[in-house]
Amino acid sequence: MASLPIPGDQYFRDFAFDMVDYSIERGGAVIASVRGLSNSEHGRAYIHVPLGTDICPGDALVAGNSRFIIRAVETDTYNGEPSLLKALS
């Protein structure tokens, strides 16, 4: 869990030009789609998605030829309140 300097919705607005459309795959089937932002921290890749997105370890986020397998899901906060989900590889 990390503390964000701005609210999640503002973070997504500020970086809208970098957002990617992902399909969420679970058990080999697409269950939903979501827009997210990829990044890395301490050498570990992650994708931020909106709070409330139905993702869990073992799911895959797929965009074009890129496939990101989720190993863990954390909640990042703003002012102590949940703000974004962080899907970690």
PDB file of C-alpha atoms in Angstrom, residues 16-46:
ATOM      1  CA  ALA A  16      -5.104  10.371 -19.326  1.00  0.00           C
ATOM      2  CA  PHE A  17      -2.755  10.477 -22.351  1.00  0.00           C
ATOM      3  CA  ASP A  18      -0.917   7.398 -20.979  1.00  0.00           C
ATOM      4  CA  MET A  19      -3.968   5.317 -20.063  1.00  0.00           C
ATOM      5  CA  VAL A  20      -4.346   1.935 -21.764  1.00  0.00           C
ATOM      6  CA  ASP A  21      -7.479  -0.148 -22.356  1.00  0.00           C
ATOM      7  CA  TYR A  22      -7.046  -3.606 -20.803  1.00  0.00           C
ATOM      8  CA  SER A  23      -9.177  -6.740 -20.984  1.00  0.00           C
ATOM      9  CA  ILE A  24      -9.381  -8.572 -17.676  1.00  0.00           C
ATOM     10  CA  GLU A  25      -9.030 -12.329 -18.175  1.00  0.00           C
ATOM     11  CA  ARG A  26      -9.933 -14.828 -15.492  1.00  0.00           C
ATOM     12  CA  GLY A  27      -9.809 -18.557 -16.087  1.00  0.00           C
ATOM     13  CA  GLY A  28      -9.156 -18.020 -19.807  1.00  0.00           C
ATOM     14  CA  ALA A  29     -12.248 -15.848 -20.363  1.00  0.00           C
ATOM     15  CA  VAL A  30     -12.562 -12.069 -20.649  1.00  0.00           C
ATOM     16  CA  ILE A  31     -14.693 -10.890 -17.721  1.00  0.00           C
ATOM     17  CA  ALA A  32     -14.437  -7.108 -18.129  1.00  0.00           C
ATOM     18  CA  SER A  33     -12.395  -4.247 -19.500  1.00  0.00           C
ATOM     19  CA  VAL A  34     -10.697  -1.421 -17.638  1.00  0.00           C
ATOM     20  CA  ARG A  35      -8.505   1.598 -18.345  1.00  0.00           C
ATOM     21  CA  GLY A  36      -5.269   1.673 -16.391  1.00  0.00           C
ATOM     22  CA  LEU A  37      -1.811   3.182 -16.055  1.00  0.00           C
ATOM     23  CA  SER A  38       1.339   1.076 -15.977  1.00  0.00           C
ATOM     24  CA  ASN A  39       4.413   1.992 -13.988  1.00  0.00           C
ATOM     25  CA  SER A  40       7.143   0.413 -11.868  1.00  0.00           C
ATOM     26  CA  GLU A  41       8.523   0.934  -8.407  1.00  0.00           C
ATOM     27  CA  HIS A  42      11.664  -0.621  -6.925  1.00  0.00           C
ATOM     28  CA  GLY A  43      12.012  -2.740 -10.080  1.00  0.00           C
ATOM     29  CA  ARG A  44       8.502  -4.195  -9.773  1.00  0.00           C
ATOM     30  CA  ALA A  45       5.940  -3.513 -12.505  1.00  0.00           C
ATOM     31  CA  TYR A  46       2.360  -2.589 -11.659  1.00  0.00           C
TER      32      TYR A  46
END
